[in-house]
Coordinates of N, CA, C and O in Angstrom, one line a residue:
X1 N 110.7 43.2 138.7 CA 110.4 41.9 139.2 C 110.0 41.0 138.0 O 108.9 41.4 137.5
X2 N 110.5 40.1 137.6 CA 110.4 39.2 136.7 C 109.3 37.9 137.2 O 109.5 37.1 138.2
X3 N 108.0 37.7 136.3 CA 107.5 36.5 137.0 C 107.3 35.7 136.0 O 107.0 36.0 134.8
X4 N 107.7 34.0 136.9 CA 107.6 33.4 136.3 C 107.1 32.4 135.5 O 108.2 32.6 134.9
X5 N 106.5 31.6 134.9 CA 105.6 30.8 134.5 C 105.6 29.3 135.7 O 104.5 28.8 135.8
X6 N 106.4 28.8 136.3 CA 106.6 28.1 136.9 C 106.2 28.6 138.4 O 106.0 27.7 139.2
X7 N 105.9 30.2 138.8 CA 105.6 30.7 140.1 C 104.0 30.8 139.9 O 103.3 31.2 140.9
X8 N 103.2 30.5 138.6 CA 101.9 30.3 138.1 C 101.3 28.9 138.6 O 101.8 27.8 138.3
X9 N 100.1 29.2 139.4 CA 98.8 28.2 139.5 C 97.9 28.3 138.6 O 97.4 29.4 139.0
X10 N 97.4 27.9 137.7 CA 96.6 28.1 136.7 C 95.9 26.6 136.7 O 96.3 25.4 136.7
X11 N 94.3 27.5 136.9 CA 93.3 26.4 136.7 C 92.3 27.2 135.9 O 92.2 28.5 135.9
X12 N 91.3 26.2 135.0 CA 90.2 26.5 134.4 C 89.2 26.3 135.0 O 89.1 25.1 135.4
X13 N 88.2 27.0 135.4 CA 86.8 26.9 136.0 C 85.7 27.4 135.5 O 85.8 28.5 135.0
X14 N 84.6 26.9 135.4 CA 83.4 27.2 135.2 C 82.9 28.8 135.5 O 82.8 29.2 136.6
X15 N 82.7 29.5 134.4 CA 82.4 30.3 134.6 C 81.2 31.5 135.2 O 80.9 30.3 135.2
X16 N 80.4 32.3 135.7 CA 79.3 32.6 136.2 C 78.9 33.8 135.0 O 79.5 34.3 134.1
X17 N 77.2 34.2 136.0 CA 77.3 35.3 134.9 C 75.7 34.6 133.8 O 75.2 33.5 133.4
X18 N 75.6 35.8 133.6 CA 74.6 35.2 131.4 C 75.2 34.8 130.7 O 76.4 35.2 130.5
X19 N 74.8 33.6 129.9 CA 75.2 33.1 129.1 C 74.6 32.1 128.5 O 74.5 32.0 127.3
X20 N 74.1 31.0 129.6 CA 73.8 30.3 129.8 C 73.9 28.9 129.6 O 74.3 28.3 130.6
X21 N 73.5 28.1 128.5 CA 73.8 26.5 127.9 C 75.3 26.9 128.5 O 75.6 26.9 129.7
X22 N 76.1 27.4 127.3 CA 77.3 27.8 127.0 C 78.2 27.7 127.7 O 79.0 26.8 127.6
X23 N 78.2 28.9 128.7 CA 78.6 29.3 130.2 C 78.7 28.1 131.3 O 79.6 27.9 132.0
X24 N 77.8 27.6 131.3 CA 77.2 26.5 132.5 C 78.0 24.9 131.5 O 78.2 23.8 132.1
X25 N 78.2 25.0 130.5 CA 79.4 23.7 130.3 C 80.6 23.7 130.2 O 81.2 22.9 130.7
X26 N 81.3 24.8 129.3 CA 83.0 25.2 129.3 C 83.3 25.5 130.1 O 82.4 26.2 130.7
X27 N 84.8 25.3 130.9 CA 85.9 26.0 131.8 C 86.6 27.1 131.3 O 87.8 27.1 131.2
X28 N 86.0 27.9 131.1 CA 86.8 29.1 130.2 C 86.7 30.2 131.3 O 86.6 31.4 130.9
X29 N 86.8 30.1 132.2 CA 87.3 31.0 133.4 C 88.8 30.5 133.5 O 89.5 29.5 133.6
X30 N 88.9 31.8 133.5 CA 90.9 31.5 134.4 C 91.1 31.9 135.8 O 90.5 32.9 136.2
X31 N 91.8 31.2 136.7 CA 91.6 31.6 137.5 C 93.5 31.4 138.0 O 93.8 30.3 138.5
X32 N 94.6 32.5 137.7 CA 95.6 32.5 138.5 C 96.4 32.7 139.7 O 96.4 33.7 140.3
X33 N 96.9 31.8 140.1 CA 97.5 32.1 141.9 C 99.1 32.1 141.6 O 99.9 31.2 141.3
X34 N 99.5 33.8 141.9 CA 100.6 34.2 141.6 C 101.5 33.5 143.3 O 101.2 34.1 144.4
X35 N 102.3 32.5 143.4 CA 102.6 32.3 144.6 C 103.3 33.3 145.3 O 102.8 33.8 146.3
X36 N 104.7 33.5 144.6 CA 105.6 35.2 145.8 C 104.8 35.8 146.1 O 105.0 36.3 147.2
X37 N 103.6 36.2 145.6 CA 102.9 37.9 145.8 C 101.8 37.5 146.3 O 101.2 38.4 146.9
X38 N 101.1 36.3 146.3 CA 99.6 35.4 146.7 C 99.3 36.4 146.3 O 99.2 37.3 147.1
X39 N 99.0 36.6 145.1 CA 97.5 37.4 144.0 C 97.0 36.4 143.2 O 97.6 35.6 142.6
X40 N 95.5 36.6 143.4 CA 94.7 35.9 142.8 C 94.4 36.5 141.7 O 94.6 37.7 141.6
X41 N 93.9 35.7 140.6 CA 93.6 37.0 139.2 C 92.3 35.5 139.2 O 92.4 34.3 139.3
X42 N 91.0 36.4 139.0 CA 90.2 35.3 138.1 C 89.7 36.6 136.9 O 89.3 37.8 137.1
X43 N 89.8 35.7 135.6 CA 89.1 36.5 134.5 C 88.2 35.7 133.6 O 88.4 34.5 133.3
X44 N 87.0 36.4 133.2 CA 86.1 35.6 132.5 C 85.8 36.7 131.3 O 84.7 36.6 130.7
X45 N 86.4 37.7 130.9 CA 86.2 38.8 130.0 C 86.1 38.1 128.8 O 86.7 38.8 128.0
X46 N 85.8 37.2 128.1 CA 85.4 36.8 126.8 C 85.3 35.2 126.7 O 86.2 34.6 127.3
X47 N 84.2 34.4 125.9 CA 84.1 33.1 125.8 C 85.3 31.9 125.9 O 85.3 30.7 126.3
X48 N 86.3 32.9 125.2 CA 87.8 32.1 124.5 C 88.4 31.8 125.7 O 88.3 32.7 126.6
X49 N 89.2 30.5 126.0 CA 89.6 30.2 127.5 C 91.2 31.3 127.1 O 91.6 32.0 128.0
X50 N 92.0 31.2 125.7 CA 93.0 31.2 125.4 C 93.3 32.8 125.6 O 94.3 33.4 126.0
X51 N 91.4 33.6 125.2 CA 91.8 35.1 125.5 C 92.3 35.4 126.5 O 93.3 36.0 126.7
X52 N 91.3 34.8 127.3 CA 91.0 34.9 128.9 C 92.3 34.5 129.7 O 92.4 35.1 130.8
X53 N 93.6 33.4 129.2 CA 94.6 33.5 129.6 C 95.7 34.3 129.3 O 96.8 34.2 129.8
X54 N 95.3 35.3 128.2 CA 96.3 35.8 127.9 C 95.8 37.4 129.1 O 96.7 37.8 129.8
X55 N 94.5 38.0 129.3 CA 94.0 39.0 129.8 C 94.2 38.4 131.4 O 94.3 39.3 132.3
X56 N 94.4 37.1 131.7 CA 94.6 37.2 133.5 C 95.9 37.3 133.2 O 96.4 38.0 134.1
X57 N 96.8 36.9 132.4 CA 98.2 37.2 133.2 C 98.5 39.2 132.7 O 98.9 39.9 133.6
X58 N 98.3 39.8 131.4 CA 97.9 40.8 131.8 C 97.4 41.9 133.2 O 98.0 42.8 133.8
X59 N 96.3 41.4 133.3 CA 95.8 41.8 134.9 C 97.4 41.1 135.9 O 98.3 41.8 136.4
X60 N 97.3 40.3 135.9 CA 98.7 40.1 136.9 C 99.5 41.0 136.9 O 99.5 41.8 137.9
X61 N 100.6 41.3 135.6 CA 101.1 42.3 135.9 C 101.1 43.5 136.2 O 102.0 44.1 136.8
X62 N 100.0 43.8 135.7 CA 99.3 45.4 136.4 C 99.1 45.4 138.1 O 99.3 46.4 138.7
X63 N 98.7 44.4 138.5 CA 98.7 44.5 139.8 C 99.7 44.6 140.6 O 99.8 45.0 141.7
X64 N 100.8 43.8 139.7 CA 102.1 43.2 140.1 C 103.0 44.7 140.3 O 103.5 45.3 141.2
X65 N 102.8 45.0 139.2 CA 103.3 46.9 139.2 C 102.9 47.7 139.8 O 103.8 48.2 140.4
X66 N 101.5 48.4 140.1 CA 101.0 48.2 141.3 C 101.7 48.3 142.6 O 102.1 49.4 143.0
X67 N 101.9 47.3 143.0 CA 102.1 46.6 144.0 C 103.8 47.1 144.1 O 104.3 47.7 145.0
X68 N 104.5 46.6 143.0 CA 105.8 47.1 143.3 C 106.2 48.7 143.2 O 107.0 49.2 144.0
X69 N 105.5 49.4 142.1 CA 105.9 50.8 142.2 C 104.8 51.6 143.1 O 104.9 52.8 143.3
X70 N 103.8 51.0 143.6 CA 103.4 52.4 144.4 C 102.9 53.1 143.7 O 102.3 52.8 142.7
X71 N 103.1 54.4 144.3 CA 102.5 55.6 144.0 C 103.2 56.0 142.2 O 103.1 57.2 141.9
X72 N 103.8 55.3 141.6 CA 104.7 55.6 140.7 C 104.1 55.2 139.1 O 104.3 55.7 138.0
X73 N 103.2 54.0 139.6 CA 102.5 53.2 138.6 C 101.8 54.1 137.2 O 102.4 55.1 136.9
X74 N 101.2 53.9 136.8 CA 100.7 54.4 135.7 C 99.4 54.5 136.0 O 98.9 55.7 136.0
X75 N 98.4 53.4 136.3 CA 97.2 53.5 137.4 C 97.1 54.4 138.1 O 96.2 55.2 137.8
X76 N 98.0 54.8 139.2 CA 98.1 55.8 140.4 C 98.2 57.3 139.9 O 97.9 58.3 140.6
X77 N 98.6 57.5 138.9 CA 99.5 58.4 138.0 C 97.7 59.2 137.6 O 97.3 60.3 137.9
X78 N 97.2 58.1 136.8 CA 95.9 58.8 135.8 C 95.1 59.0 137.2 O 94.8 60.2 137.2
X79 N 94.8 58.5 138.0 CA 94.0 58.4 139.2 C 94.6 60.2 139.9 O 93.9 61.2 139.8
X80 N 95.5 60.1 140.3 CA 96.1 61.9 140.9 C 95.2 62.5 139.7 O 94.2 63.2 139.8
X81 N 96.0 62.0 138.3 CA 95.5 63.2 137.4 C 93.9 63.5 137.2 O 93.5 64.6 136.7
X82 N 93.3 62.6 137.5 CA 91.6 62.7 137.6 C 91.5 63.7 138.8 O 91.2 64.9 138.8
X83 N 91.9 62.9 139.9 CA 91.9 63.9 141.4 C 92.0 65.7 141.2 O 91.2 66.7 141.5
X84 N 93.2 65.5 140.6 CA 93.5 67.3 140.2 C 92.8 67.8 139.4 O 93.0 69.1 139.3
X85 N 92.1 67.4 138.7 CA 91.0 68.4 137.7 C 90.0 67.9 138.6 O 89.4 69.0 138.9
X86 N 89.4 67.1 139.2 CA 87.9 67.3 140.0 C 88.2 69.0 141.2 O 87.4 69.9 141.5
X87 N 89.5 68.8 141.5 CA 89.8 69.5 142.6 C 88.7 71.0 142.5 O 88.5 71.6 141.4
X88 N 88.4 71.3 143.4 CA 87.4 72.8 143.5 C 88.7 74.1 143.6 O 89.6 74.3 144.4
X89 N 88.5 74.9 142.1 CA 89.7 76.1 142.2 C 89.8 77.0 143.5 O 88.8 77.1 144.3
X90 N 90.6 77.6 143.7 CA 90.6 78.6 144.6 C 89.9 79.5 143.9 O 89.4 79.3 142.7
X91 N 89.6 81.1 145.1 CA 88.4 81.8 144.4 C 89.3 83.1 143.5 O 88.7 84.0 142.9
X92 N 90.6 83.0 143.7 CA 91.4 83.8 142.7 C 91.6 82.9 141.3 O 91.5 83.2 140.1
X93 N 91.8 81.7 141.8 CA 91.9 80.8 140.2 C 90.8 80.6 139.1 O 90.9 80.3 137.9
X94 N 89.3 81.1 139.9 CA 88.6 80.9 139.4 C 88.0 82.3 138.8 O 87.5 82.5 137.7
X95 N 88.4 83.0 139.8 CA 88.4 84.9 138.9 C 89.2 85.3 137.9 O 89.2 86.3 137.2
X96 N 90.2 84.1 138.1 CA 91.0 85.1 136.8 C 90.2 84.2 135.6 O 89.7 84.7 134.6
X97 N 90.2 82.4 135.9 CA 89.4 81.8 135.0 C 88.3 82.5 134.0 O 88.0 82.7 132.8
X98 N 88.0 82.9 135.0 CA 86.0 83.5 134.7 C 86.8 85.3 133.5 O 86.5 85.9 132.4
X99 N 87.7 85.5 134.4 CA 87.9 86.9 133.4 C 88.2 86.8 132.0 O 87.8 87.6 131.2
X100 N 89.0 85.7 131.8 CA 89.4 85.1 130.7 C 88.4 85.0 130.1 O 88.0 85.9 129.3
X101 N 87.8 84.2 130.2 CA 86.5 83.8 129.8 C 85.7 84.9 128.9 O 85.6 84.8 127.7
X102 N 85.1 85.9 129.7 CA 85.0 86.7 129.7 C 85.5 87.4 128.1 O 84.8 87.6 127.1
X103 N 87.2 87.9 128.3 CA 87.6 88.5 127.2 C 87.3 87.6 126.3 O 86.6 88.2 125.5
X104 N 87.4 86.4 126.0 CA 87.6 85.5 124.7 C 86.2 85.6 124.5 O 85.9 85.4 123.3
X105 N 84.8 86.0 125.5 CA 83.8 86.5 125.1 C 83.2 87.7 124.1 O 82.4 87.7 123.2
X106 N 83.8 88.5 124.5 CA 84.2 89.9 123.8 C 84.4 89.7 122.7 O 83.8 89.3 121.7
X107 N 85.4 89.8 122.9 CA 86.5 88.9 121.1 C 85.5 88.2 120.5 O 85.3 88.6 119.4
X108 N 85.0 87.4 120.8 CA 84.2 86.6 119.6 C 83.1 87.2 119.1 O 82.6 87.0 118.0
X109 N 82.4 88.3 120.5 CA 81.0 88.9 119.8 C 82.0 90.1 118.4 O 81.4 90.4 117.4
X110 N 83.1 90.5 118.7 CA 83.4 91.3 117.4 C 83.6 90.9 116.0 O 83.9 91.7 115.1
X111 N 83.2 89.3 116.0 CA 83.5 88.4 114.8 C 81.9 88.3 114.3 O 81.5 87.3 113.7
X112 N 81.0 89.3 114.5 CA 79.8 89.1 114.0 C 79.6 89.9 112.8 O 80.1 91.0 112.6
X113 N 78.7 89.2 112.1 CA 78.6 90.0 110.7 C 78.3 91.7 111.2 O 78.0 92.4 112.1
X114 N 78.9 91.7 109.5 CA 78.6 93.3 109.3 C 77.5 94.0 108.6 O 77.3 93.8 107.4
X115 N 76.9 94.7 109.1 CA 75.4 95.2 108.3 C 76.0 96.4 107.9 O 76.7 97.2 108.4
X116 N 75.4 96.5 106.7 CA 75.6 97.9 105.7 C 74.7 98.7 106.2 O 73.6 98.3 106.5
X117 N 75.1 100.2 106.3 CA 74.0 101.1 106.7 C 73.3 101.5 105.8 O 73.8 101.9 104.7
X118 N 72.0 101.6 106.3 CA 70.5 101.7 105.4 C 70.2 102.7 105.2 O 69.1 103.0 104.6

């Protein structure tokens, strides 16, 4: 899905947040309205209005992908893969774990110095 610059609402708004003087006089908030998809993006991640436009349309398309691939995304992708290592092993997966363990224990206590007999 190709988006356009012409399918962009783009306004600058006053930012919120610490900052203060600073914050409370520049429009360096972005605030995007993707029309096809009505996604809103507002970003305030750095002082620079120019950063901050280049990081909301970034976020746009991430959401925009997202949105079109589903479960396919790269987002969705690292998220499963978090999922599957939190996952609790079965109690065979975890015995053979633990046995392993185990030998490579062994094994390493035989890598201890050698004392000469006295």
């Amino acid at each position: 899905m190709k988006i356009l610059e012409s399918d962009l609402d783009e306004h600058f708004i006053r930012g919120s947040g610490s900052g203060g003087q600073k914050i409370n006089k520049t429009s360096s908030c972005v605030q995007l309205n993707h029309a096809p998809s009505g996604i809103e993006i507002r970003c305030q991640k750095t002082r620079s209005q120019a950063d901050n436009r280049y990081w909301a349309r970034k976020d746009l398309c991430e959401r925009i992908e997202d949105q079109v691939l589903g479960d396919k995304s790269k987002k969705q992708q690292a998220i499963e893969k978090i999922r599957r290592q939190k996952r609790r092993r079965s109690r065979r997966a975890k015995a053979k774990m633990l046995d392993a363990k185990a030998k490579q224990g062994s094994k390493k206590k035989l890598r201890g110095r050698v004392r000469p007999d006295d």
